[in-house]
PDB file of C-alpha atoms in Angstrom:
ATOM      1  CA  ILE A1034      11.642 -79.589  69.510  1.00 97.00           C
ATOM      2  CA  ILE A1035       8.548 -80.848  71.336  1.00 97.00           C
ATOM      3  CA  ILE A1036       9.194 -82.993  74.415  1.00 97.00           C
ATOM      4  CA  GLY A1037       6.579 -85.365  75.819  1.00 96.00           C
ATOM      5  CA  ASP A1038       6.131 -86.364  79.473  1.00 97.00           C
ATOM      6  CA  PRO A1039       9.590 -86.665  81.078  1.00 97.00           C
ATOM      7  CA  GLN A1040       7.912 -87.520  84.432  1.00 96.00           C
ATOM      8  CA  ILE A1041      11.222 -87.597  86.300  1.00 96.00           C
ATOM      9  CA  VAL A1042      11.236 -90.618  88.612  1.00 95.00           C
ATOM     10  CA  ASP A1043      10.464 -89.963  92.293  1.00 93.00           C
ATOM     11  CA  ASN A1044       9.208 -91.812  95.350  1.00 90.00           C
ATOM     12  CA  TYR A1045       5.695 -91.995  93.894  1.00 88.00           C
ATOM     13  CA  SER A1046       6.874 -93.709  90.702  1.00 91.00           C
ATOM     14  CA  TYR A1047       7.695 -97.135  92.167  1.00 90.00           C
ATOM     15  CA  PRO A1048       6.404 -97.306  95.756  1.00 88.00           C
ATOM     16  CA  SER A1049       7.208-101.019  96.069  1.00 89.00           C
ATOM     17  CA  ARG A1050      10.921-100.599  95.279  1.00 91.00           C
ATOM     18  CA  SER A1051      13.532-100.366  97.991  1.00 93.00           C
ATOM     19  CA  TRP A1052      15.438 -97.135  98.615  1.00 92.00           C
ATOM     20  CA  LEU A1053      18.477 -98.539  96.783  1.00 95.00           C
ATOM     21  CA  GLU A1054      16.477 -99.753  93.777  1.00 95.00           C
ATOM     22  CA  LEU A1055      14.690 -96.407  93.498  1.00 93.00           C
ATOM     23  CA  THR A1056      17.933 -94.444  93.798  1.00 94.00           C
ATOM     24  CA  ILE A1057      19.515 -96.473  90.990  1.00 96.00           C
ATOM     25  CA  THR A1058      16.415 -95.983  88.828  1.00 95.00           C
ATOM     26  CA  LYS A1059      16.542 -92.221  89.394  1.00 96.00           C
ATOM     27  CA  ILE A1060      20.223 -92.047  88.450  1.00 97.00           C
ATOM     28  CA  PHE A1061      19.853 -94.032  85.227  1.00 96.00           C
ATOM     29  CA  SER A1062      16.648 -92.307  84.099  1.00 97.00           C
ATOM     30  CA  ASP A1063      18.010 -88.828  84.897  1.00 98.00           C
ATOM     31  CA  ASN A1064      21.236 -89.543  83.012  1.00 98.00           C
ATOM     32  CA  TYR A1065      19.256 -90.812  80.026  1.00 97.00           C
ATOM     33  CA  LEU A1066      17.127 -87.641  79.870  1.00 98.00           C
ATOM     34  CA  HIS A1067      20.062 -85.309  80.505  1.00 98.00           C
ATOM     35  CA  ARG A1068      22.310 -86.900  77.890  1.00 98.00           C
ATOM     36  CA  ASN A1069      19.585 -86.929  75.228  1.00 97.00           C
ATOM     37  CA  HIS A1070      18.661 -83.323  76.032  1.00 98.00           C
ATOM     38  CA  ASN A1071      22.204 -82.178  75.301  1.00 97.00           C
ATOM     39  CA  ILE A1072      22.614 -84.414  72.245  1.00 97.00           C
ATOM     40  CA  TYR A1073      19.421 -83.363  70.436  1.00 96.00           C
ATOM     41  CA  SER A1074      20.144 -79.719  71.318  1.00 97.00           C
ATOM     42  CA  LYS A1075      23.563 -80.024  69.672  1.00 96.00           C
ATOM     43  CA  VAL A1076      22.566 -82.140  66.669  1.00 97.00           C
ATOM     44  CA  LEU A1077      19.234 -80.511  65.818  1.00 96.00           C
ATOM     45  CA  ASP A1078      20.229 -76.983  66.919  1.00 96.00           C
ATOM     46  CA  PRO A1079      16.710 -75.852  67.904  1.00 97.00           C
ATOM     47  CA  ASP A1080      15.637 -72.277  68.614  1.00 96.00           C
ATOM     48  CA  SER A1081      13.040 -73.476  71.117  1.00 97.00           C
ATOM     49  CA  ILE A1082      12.128 -76.569  73.134  1.00 98.00           C
ATOM     50  CA  ILE A1083       8.489 -77.010  74.188  1.00 98.00           C
ATOM     51  CA  PHE A1084       7.461 -79.424  76.957  1.00 98.00           C
ATOM     52  CA  VAL A1085       3.886 -80.759  76.842  1.00 98.00           C
ATOM     53  CA  GLY A1086       3.480 -81.327  80.596  1.00 96.00           C
ATOM     54  CA  ASP A1087       4.045 -84.008  83.240  1.00 97.00           C
ATOM     55  CA  LEU A1088       7.482 -82.670  84.038  1.00 98.00           C
ATOM     56  CA  PHE A1089       7.321 -84.467  87.386  1.00 97.00           C
ATOM     57  CA  ASP A1090       5.750 -87.763  88.348  1.00 96.00           C
ATOM     58  CA  GLY A1091       4.512 -87.039  91.877  1.00 94.00           C
ATOM     59  CA  GLY A1092       4.564 -83.243  91.593  1.00 95.00           C
ATOM     60  CA  ARG A1093       0.981 -82.833  92.726  1.00 96.00           C
ATOM     61  CA  GLU A1094       1.721 -84.808  95.933  1.00 94.00           C
ATOM     62  CA  TRP A1095       4.836 -83.052  97.222  1.00 95.00           C
ATOM     63  CA  THR A1096       5.165 -80.513 100.029  1.00 95.00           C
ATOM     64  CA  ASP A1097       6.849 -77.261  99.044  1.00 97.00           C
ATOM     65  CA  LYS A1098      10.146 -78.328 100.609  1.00 96.00           C
ATOM     66  CA  VAL A1099      10.370 -81.567  98.625  1.00 96.00           C
ATOM     67  CA  TRP A1100       8.943 -80.001  95.477  1.00 97.00           C
ATOM     68  CA  LEU A1101      11.684 -77.366  95.439  1.00 97.00           C
ATOM     69  CA  LYS A1102      14.336 -80.082  95.580  1.00 96.00           C
ATOM     70  CA  GLU A1103      12.662 -81.801  92.633  1.00 97.00           C
ATOM     71  CA  TYR A1104      12.516 -78.472  90.799  1.00 97.00           C
ATOM     72  CA  VAL A1105      16.275 -78.023  91.206  1.00 97.00           C
ATOM     73  CA  ARG A1106      16.783 -81.601  90.028  1.00 97.00           C
ATOM     74  CA  PHE A1107      14.627 -81.035  86.941  1.00 98.00           C
ATOM     75  CA  ASN A1108      16.719 -77.997  86.007  1.00 97.00           C
ATOM     76  CA  LYS A1109      19.884 -80.079  86.278  1.00 98.00           C
ATOM     77  CA  VAL A1110      18.426 -82.780  84.042  1.00 98.00           C
ATOM     78  CA  PHE A1111      17.161 -80.275  81.454  1.00 98.00           C
ATOM     79  CA  ASN A1112      19.954 -77.761  81.842  1.00 97.00           C
ATOM     80  CA  PRO A1113      19.867 -74.404  80.042  1.00 96.00           C
ATOM     81  CA  ILE A1114      21.285 -74.447  76.506  1.00 96.00           C
ATOM     82  CA  GLU A1115      22.784 -71.201  75.263  1.00 94.00           C
ATOM     83  CA  GLY A1116      20.567 -69.565  72.674  1.00 94.00           C
ATOM     84  CA  VAL A1117      17.700 -72.048  73.157  1.00 96.00           C
ATOM     85  CA  ARG A1118      14.402 -71.004  74.722  1.00 97.00           C
ATOM     86  CA  GLN A1119      12.731 -73.662  76.882  1.00 97.00           C
ATOM     87  CA  LEU A1120       8.947 -73.382  77.276  1.00 98.00           C
ATOM     88  CA  ARG A1121       7.969 -75.481  80.291  1.00 98.00           C
ATOM     89  CA  GLN A1122       4.778 -73.838  81.511  1.00 97.00           C
ATOM     90  CA  ILE A1123       2.207 -76.398  80.352  1.00 98.00           C
ATOM     91  CA  PRO A1124       1.184 -78.412  83.446  1.00 98.00           C
ATOM     92  CA  GLY A1125       0.235 -82.073  83.307  1.00 97.00           C
ATOM     93  CA  ASN A1126      -2.006 -83.995  85.662  1.00 97.00           C
ATOM     94  CA  HIS A1127       1.072 -85.413  87.424  1.00 97.00           C
ATOM     95  CA  ASP A1128       2.254 -81.848  88.021  1.00 97.00           C
ATOM     96  CA  VAL A1129      -0.909 -80.270  89.461  1.00 97.00           C
ATOM     97  CA  GLY A1130      -3.744 -82.808  89.151  1.00 97.00           C
ATOM     98  CA  PHE A1131      -6.675 -82.811  86.777  1.00 97.00           C
ATOM     99  CA  GLY A1132      -9.914 -80.804  86.719  1.00 96.00           C
ATOM    100  CA  ASN A1133     -11.792 -80.742  90.009  1.00 96.00           C
ATOM    101  CA  GLY A1134      -8.964 -82.674  91.684  1.00 96.00           C
ATOM    102  CA  ILE A1135      -6.520 -79.758  91.372  1.00 97.00           C
ATOM    103  CA  ASP A1136      -5.393 -78.174  94.628  1.00 95.00           C
ATOM    104  CA  PHE A1137      -5.168 -74.399  94.241  1.00 96.00           C
ATOM    105  CA  GLY A1138      -1.919 -74.223  96.215  1.00 96.00           C
ATOM    106  CA  LYS A1139      -0.188 -76.811  93.996  1.00 96.00           C
ATOM    107  CA  TYR A1140      -1.605 -75.087  90.908  1.00 96.00           C
ATOM    108  CA  SER A1141      -0.256 -71.706  92.054  1.00 97.00           C
ATOM    109  CA  ARG A1142       3.137 -73.179  92.940  1.00 97.00           C
ATOM    110  CA  PHE A1143       3.656 -74.651  89.476  1.00 98.00           C
ATOM    111  CA  LYS A1144       2.756 -71.394  87.768  1.00 97.00           C
ATOM    112  CA  ALA A1145       4.950 -69.338  90.108  1.00 97.00           C
ATOM    113  CA  TYR A1146       8.040 -71.284  88.991  1.00 97.00           C
ATOM    114  CA  PHE A1147       7.217 -72.270  85.407  1.00 97.00           C
ATOM    115  CA  GLY A1148       4.853 -69.481  84.283  1.00 96.00           C
ATOM    116  CA  ASN A1149       1.332 -69.400  82.873  1.00 94.00           C
ATOM    117  CA  ALA A1150       0.562 -71.887  80.139  1.00 95.00           C
ATOM    118  CA  ASP A1151      -2.236 -69.802  78.649  1.00 97.00           C
ATOM    119  CA  GLU A1152       0.026 -67.857  76.347  1.00 96.00           C
ATOM    120  CA  VAL A1153       0.715 -67.366  72.668  1.00 97.00           C
ATOM    121  CA  VAL A1154       4.333 -67.433  71.543  1.00 97.00           C
ATOM    122  CA  VAL A1155       5.135 -66.356  68.000  1.00 96.00           C
ATOM    123  CA  LEU A1156       7.755 -68.692  66.508  1.00 95.00           C
ATOM    124  CA  GLY A1157       8.638 -68.954  62.840  1.00 91.00           C
ATOM    125  CA  ASN A1158       5.647 -66.881  61.666  1.00 94.00           C
ATOM    126  CA  HIS A1159       3.244 -69.140  63.584  1.00 96.00           C
ATOM    127  CA  SER A1160       1.214 -68.487  66.720  1.00 97.00           C
ATOM    128  CA  ILE A1161       2.088 -71.273  69.168  1.00 98.00           C
ATOM    129  CA  VAL A1162      -0.924 -71.503  71.495  1.00 98.00           C
ATOM    130  CA  LEU A1163       0.146 -72.991  74.851  1.00 98.00           C
ATOM    131  CA  MET A1164      -2.952 -74.226  76.699  1.00 98.00           C
ATOM    132  CA  ASP A1165      -3.512 -75.287  80.308  1.00 98.00           C
ATOM    133  CA  THR A1166      -6.153 -77.882  79.552  1.00 98.00           C
ATOM    134  CA  VAL A1167      -5.928 -79.691  82.910  1.00 97.00           C
ATOM    135  CA  SER A1168      -6.995 -76.479  84.693  1.00 97.00           C
ATOM    136  CA  ILE A1169      -9.670 -75.408  82.214  1.00 97.00           C
ATOM    137  CA  SER A1170     -11.296 -78.796  82.900  1.00 97.00           C
ATOM    138  CA  CYS A1171     -11.989 -77.740  86.514  1.00 96.00           C
ATOM    139  CA  ILE A1172     -15.644 -76.749  87.022  1.00 95.00           C
ATOM    140  CA  ASP A1173     -15.778 -76.580  90.838  1.00 94.00           C
ATOM    141  CA  ASN A1174     -13.211 -73.832  91.465  1.00 95.00           C
ATOM    142  CA  ASN A1175     -13.365 -70.722  89.328  1.00 95.00           C
ATOM    143  CA  LYS A1176      -9.990 -69.528  90.654  1.00 95.00           C
ATOM    144  CA  ILE A1177      -8.360 -72.467  88.873  1.00 96.00           C
ATOM    145  CA  SER A1178     -10.213 -72.410  85.557  1.00 97.00           C
ATOM    146  CA  GLN A1179     -11.006 -68.703  85.116  1.00 96.00           C
ATOM    147  CA  ALA A1180      -7.793 -67.575  83.431  1.00 95.00           C
ATOM    148  CA  SER A1181      -7.695 -70.565  81.070  1.00 97.00           C
ATOM    149  CA  SER A1182     -11.366 -70.172  80.126  1.00 97.00           C
ATOM    150  CA  LYS A1183     -10.903 -66.465  79.409  1.00 97.00           C
ATOM    151  CA  PHE A1184      -7.855 -67.230  77.274  1.00 97.00           C
ATOM    152  CA  LEU A1185      -9.751 -69.786  75.183  1.00 97.00           C
ATOM    153  CA  ARG A1186     -12.792 -67.503  74.787  1.00 97.00           C
ATOM    154  CA  SER A1187     -10.539 -64.783  73.365  1.00 97.00           C
ATOM    155  CA  PHE A1188     -10.143 -66.930  70.231  1.00 96.00           C
ATOM    156  CA  GLU A1189     -13.899 -66.876  69.653  1.00 94.00           C
ATOM    157  CA  ASP A1190     -13.366 -63.242  68.594  1.00 93.00           C
ATOM    158  CA  PRO A1191     -12.526 -63.117  64.848  1.00 89.00           C
ATOM    159  CA  SER A1192     -10.412 -60.002  65.465  1.00 91.00           C
ATOM    160  CA  ASN A1193      -8.001 -61.782  67.812  1.00 93.00           C
ATOM    161  CA  THR A1194      -4.614 -60.606  66.528  1.00 93.00           C
ATOM    162  CA  TYR A1195      -3.034 -64.035  67.004  1.00 93.00           C
ATOM    163  CA  LYS A1196      -5.364 -65.329  64.302  1.00 92.00           C
ATOM    164  CA  GLU A1197      -3.418 -63.338  61.740  1.00 94.00           C
ATOM    165  CA  LEU A1198      -0.787 -66.122  61.755  1.00 96.00           C
ATOM    166  CA  PRO A1199      -1.297 -69.898  61.399  1.00 96.00           C
ATOM    167  CA  ARG A1200      -1.955 -71.415  64.843  1.00 97.00           C
ATOM    168  CA  ILE A1201      -0.401 -74.507  66.457  1.00 98.00           C
ATOM    169  CA  VAL A1202      -2.001 -75.671  69.718  1.00 98.00           C
ATOM    170  CA  ILE A1203       0.002 -77.404  72.467  1.00 98.00           C
ATOM    171  CA  SER A1204      -2.009 -79.226  75.163  1.00 98.00           C
ATOM    172  CA  HIS A1205      -1.038 -81.825  77.735  1.00 98.00           C
ATOM    173  CA  VAL A1206      -4.292 -83.779  77.434  1.00 98.00           C
ATOM    174  CA  PRO A1207      -5.287 -85.022  73.957  1.00 98.00           C
ATOM    175  CA  LEU A1208      -8.548 -83.864  72.418  1.00 98.00           C
ATOM    176  CA  TYR A1209     -11.611 -86.075  72.381  1.00 97.00           C
ATOM    177  CA  ARG A1210     -11.750 -88.641  69.607  1.00 96.00           C
ATOM    178  CA  PHE A1211     -13.965 -91.492  68.402  1.00 95.00           C
ATOM    179  CA  THR A1212     -11.441 -94.300  68.452  1.00 92.00           C
ATOM    180  CA  GLU A1213     -13.368 -96.584  66.090  1.00 88.00           C
ATOM    181  CA  LEU A1214     -13.100 -93.881  63.391  1.00 91.00           C
ATOM    182  CA  GLN A1215      -9.986 -91.947  64.386  1.00 94.00           C
ATOM    183  CA  GLU A1216      -7.225 -94.541  64.534  1.00 94.00           C
ATOM    184  CA  CYS A1217      -3.699 -93.581  65.614  1.00 96.00           C
ATOM    185  CA  GLY A1218      -1.835 -94.825  62.557  1.00 95.00           C
ATOM    186  CA  PRO A1219       1.089 -97.226  62.007  1.00 95.00           C
ATOM    187  CA  LEU A1220       3.660 -95.410  64.171  1.00 95.00           C
ATOM    188  CA  ARG A1221       1.870 -96.239  67.426  1.00 96.00           C
ATOM    189  CA  GLU A1222       3.652 -99.001  69.352  1.00 94.00           C
ATOM    190  CA  SER A1223       0.692-100.266  71.372  1.00 93.00           C
ATOM    191  CA  LYS A1224      -1.673-102.589  69.501  1.00 89.00           C
ATOM    192  CA  LYS A1225      -4.604-101.400  71.598  1.00 89.00           C
ATOM    193  CA  ALA A1226      -6.886 -98.559  70.564  1.00 89.00           C
ATOM    194  CA  PHE A1227      -6.294 -95.154  72.116  1.00 94.00           C
ATOM    195  CA  PRO A1228      -7.957 -95.255  75.554  1.00 93.00           C
ATOM    196  CA  VAL A1229     -10.906 -92.993  76.329  1.00 95.00           C
ATOM    197  CA  SER A1230     -11.308 -93.173  80.092  1.00 94.00           C
ATOM    198  CA  ARG A1231     -10.934 -91.289  83.358  1.00 93.00           C
ATOM    199  CA  GLY A1232      -9.830 -92.050  86.895  1.00 93.00           C
ATOM    200  CA  ASN A1233      -8.193 -90.554  89.954  1.00 92.00           C
ATOM    201  CA  GLN A1234      -6.556 -87.283  88.876  1.00 92.00           C
ATOM    202  CA  TYR A1235      -6.487 -88.148  85.180  1.00 94.00           C
ATOM    203  CA  GLN A1236      -8.575 -88.140  82.044  1.00 96.00           C
ATOM    204  CA  THR A1237      -7.139 -89.589  78.842  1.00 97.00           C
ATOM    205  CA  VAL A1238      -8.979 -87.102  76.589  1.00 98.00           C
ATOM    206  CA  LEU A1239     -10.632 -83.724  77.034  1.00 98.00           C
ATOM    207  CA  GLU A1240     -14.402 -83.507  77.099  1.00 97.00           C
ATOM    208  CA  TYR A1241     -15.999 -83.427  73.649  1.00 97.00           C
ATOM    209  CA  GLU A1242     -17.500 -79.935  74.089  1.00 96.00           C
ATOM    210  CA  LEU A1243     -14.168 -78.434  75.174  1.00 97.00           C
ATOM    211  CA  SER A1244     -12.366 -80.164  72.314  1.00 97.00           C
ATOM    212  CA  GLN A1245     -14.833 -78.692  69.833  1.00 96.00           C
ATOM    213  CA  LYS A1246     -14.328 -75.195  71.214  1.00 97.00           C
ATOM    214  CA  ILE A1247     -10.562 -75.532  70.808  1.00 97.00           C
ATOM    215  CA  VAL A1248     -10.666 -76.611  67.161  1.00 97.00           C
ATOM    216  CA  ASN A1249     -13.577 -74.362  66.111  1.00 95.00           C
ATOM    217  CA  TRP A1250     -12.493 -71.174  67.909  1.00 96.00           C
ATOM    218  CA  ILE A1251      -8.729 -71.412  67.397  1.00 96.00           C
ATOM    219  CA  ARG A1252      -8.851 -73.261  64.054  1.00 95.00           C
ATOM    220  CA  PRO A1253      -5.281 -74.521  64.326  1.00 97.00           C
ATOM    221  CA  ILE A1254      -3.321 -76.008  61.440  1.00 96.00           C
ATOM    222  CA  MET A1255      -1.843 -78.525  63.906  1.00 97.00           C
ATOM    223  CA  LEU A1256      -2.212 -79.717  67.504  1.00 98.00           C
ATOM    224  CA  PHE A1257       0.343 -81.475  69.711  1.00 98.00           C
ATOM    225  CA  SER A1258      -0.517 -83.269  72.953  1.00 98.00           C
ATOM    226  CA  GLY A1259       1.077 -85.612  75.477  1.00 97.00           C
ATOM    227  CA  ASP A1260      -0.134 -87.677  78.448  1.00 97.00           C
ATOM    228  CA  ASP A1261      -0.620 -91.025  76.665  1.00 97.00           C
ATOM    229  CA  HIS A1262       3.150 -91.721  76.322  1.00 96.00           C
ATOM    230  CA  ASP A1263       2.668 -93.358  72.917  1.00 97.00           C
ATOM    231  CA  TYR A1264       2.380 -91.921  69.406  1.00 97.00           C
ATOM    232  CA  CYS A1265      -1.016 -91.113  67.894  1.00 97.00           C
ATOM    233  CA  HIS A1266      -1.786 -89.172  64.715  1.00 98.00           C
ATOM    234  CA  ILE A1267      -5.409 -88.304  63.932  1.00 97.00           C
ATOM    235  CA  LYS A1268      -7.512 -85.630  62.217  1.00 97.00           C
ATOM    236  CA  HIS A1269     -10.236 -83.349  63.595  1.00 96.00           C
ATOM    237  CA  SER A1270     -12.892 -81.459  61.648  1.00 94.00           C
ATOM    238  CA  TYR A1271     -13.979 -77.874  62.274  1.00 90.00           C
ATOM    239  CA  THR A1272     -16.159 -75.201  60.674  1.00 87.00           C
ATOM    240  CA  THR A1273     -14.490 -72.366  58.766  1.00 85.00           C
ATOM    241  CA  PRO A1274     -15.734 -68.722  58.798  1.00 82.00           C
ATOM    242  CA  ILE A1275     -17.565 -69.392  55.524  1.00 82.00           C
ATOM    243  CA  ASN A1276     -19.319 -72.448  57.019  1.00 85.00           C
ATOM    244  CA  THR A1277     -17.333 -75.073  55.193  1.00 89.00           C
ATOM    245  CA  ILE A1278     -15.700 -78.067  56.867  1.00 92.00           C
ATOM    246  CA  ALA A1279     -11.913 -78.143  57.199  1.00 92.00           C
ATOM    247  CA  GLU A1280      -9.522 -80.560  58.878  1.00 95.00           C
ATOM    248  CA  THR A1281      -6.637 -80.192  61.282  1.00 97.00           C
ATOM    249  CA  GLU A1282      -4.246 -82.843  62.576  1.00 97.00           C
ATOM    250  CA  GLU A1283      -3.275 -83.827  66.111  1.00 98.00           C
ATOM    251  CA  ILE A1284      -0.119 -85.676  67.072  1.00 98.00           C
ATOM    252  CA  THR A1285       0.176 -87.133  70.557  1.00 98.00           C
ATOM    253  CA  VAL A1286       3.885 -87.093  71.355  1.00 97.00           C
ATOM    254  CA  LYS A1287       5.698 -90.092  72.781  1.00 96.00           C
ATOM    255  CA  SER A1288       7.243 -89.788  76.224  1.00 97.00           C
ATOM    256  CA  CYS A1289      10.954 -88.954  76.208  1.00 96.00           C
ATOM    257  CA  ALA A1290      11.591 -91.065  79.329  1.00 96.00           C
ATOM    258  CA  MET A1291      13.306 -94.472  79.294  1.00 94.00           C
ATOM    259  CA  ASN A1292      11.098 -96.036  81.970  1.00 91.00           C
ATOM    260  CA  ILE A1293       7.622 -95.515  80.490  1.00 88.00           C
ATOM    261  CA  GLY A1294       7.455 -98.786  78.563  1.00 83.00           C
ATOM    262  CA  ILE A1295       7.247 -97.179  75.118  1.00 81.00           C
TER     263      ILE A1295
END
């Protein structure tokens, strides 16, 4: 199961709401996520659950003391399920920030509790490539981007052992796309084209050059992303080892939260 952007509600979600209104919103949204988590785990009986980032809403803003309380709360909402592995280590921009806006302390804190996203997990005879694309987008602080950049460069090597199995890439931020040509398809709820923009601590798509490295070096059979909260299904082209053009597909996963508007 792949879970998109829970973004558990906190004080940064609705700053204009009163304490009572916010408390009620937290209770209802937490119950919604918790109940669904246990229902889909029972009905679908997964071996693994993969989160695509933005576990928290204001995670990048919190002091350690408050963040730890939110961490405990998150684990209550998405409680452990016997026999099911939960992969939560992909950070979103709401968890640590984006690119040059990432604070090294907040970045380190997330990884200390959730683990490193730059990892390959073999599931069902596939190499699941978990990528920290918010950190690799940082160009001002090598301490933040170094590990992610090294991980991606390892796939440039044809002898990378993880290339022996079909690859599936998981990234919080969607890859770059030309929205006039790469439309999201009929399952998208919004009638507007997929946004390509950036702002304070966010970027709706990865840079074109980085996106090309991901598809051409890893050559995945499939990519899954989050961040946008709505569904989007497109295709990317890449060059094969024999210099022919092949295609891979990317699905941007809807948010699992009840308060996102989708």
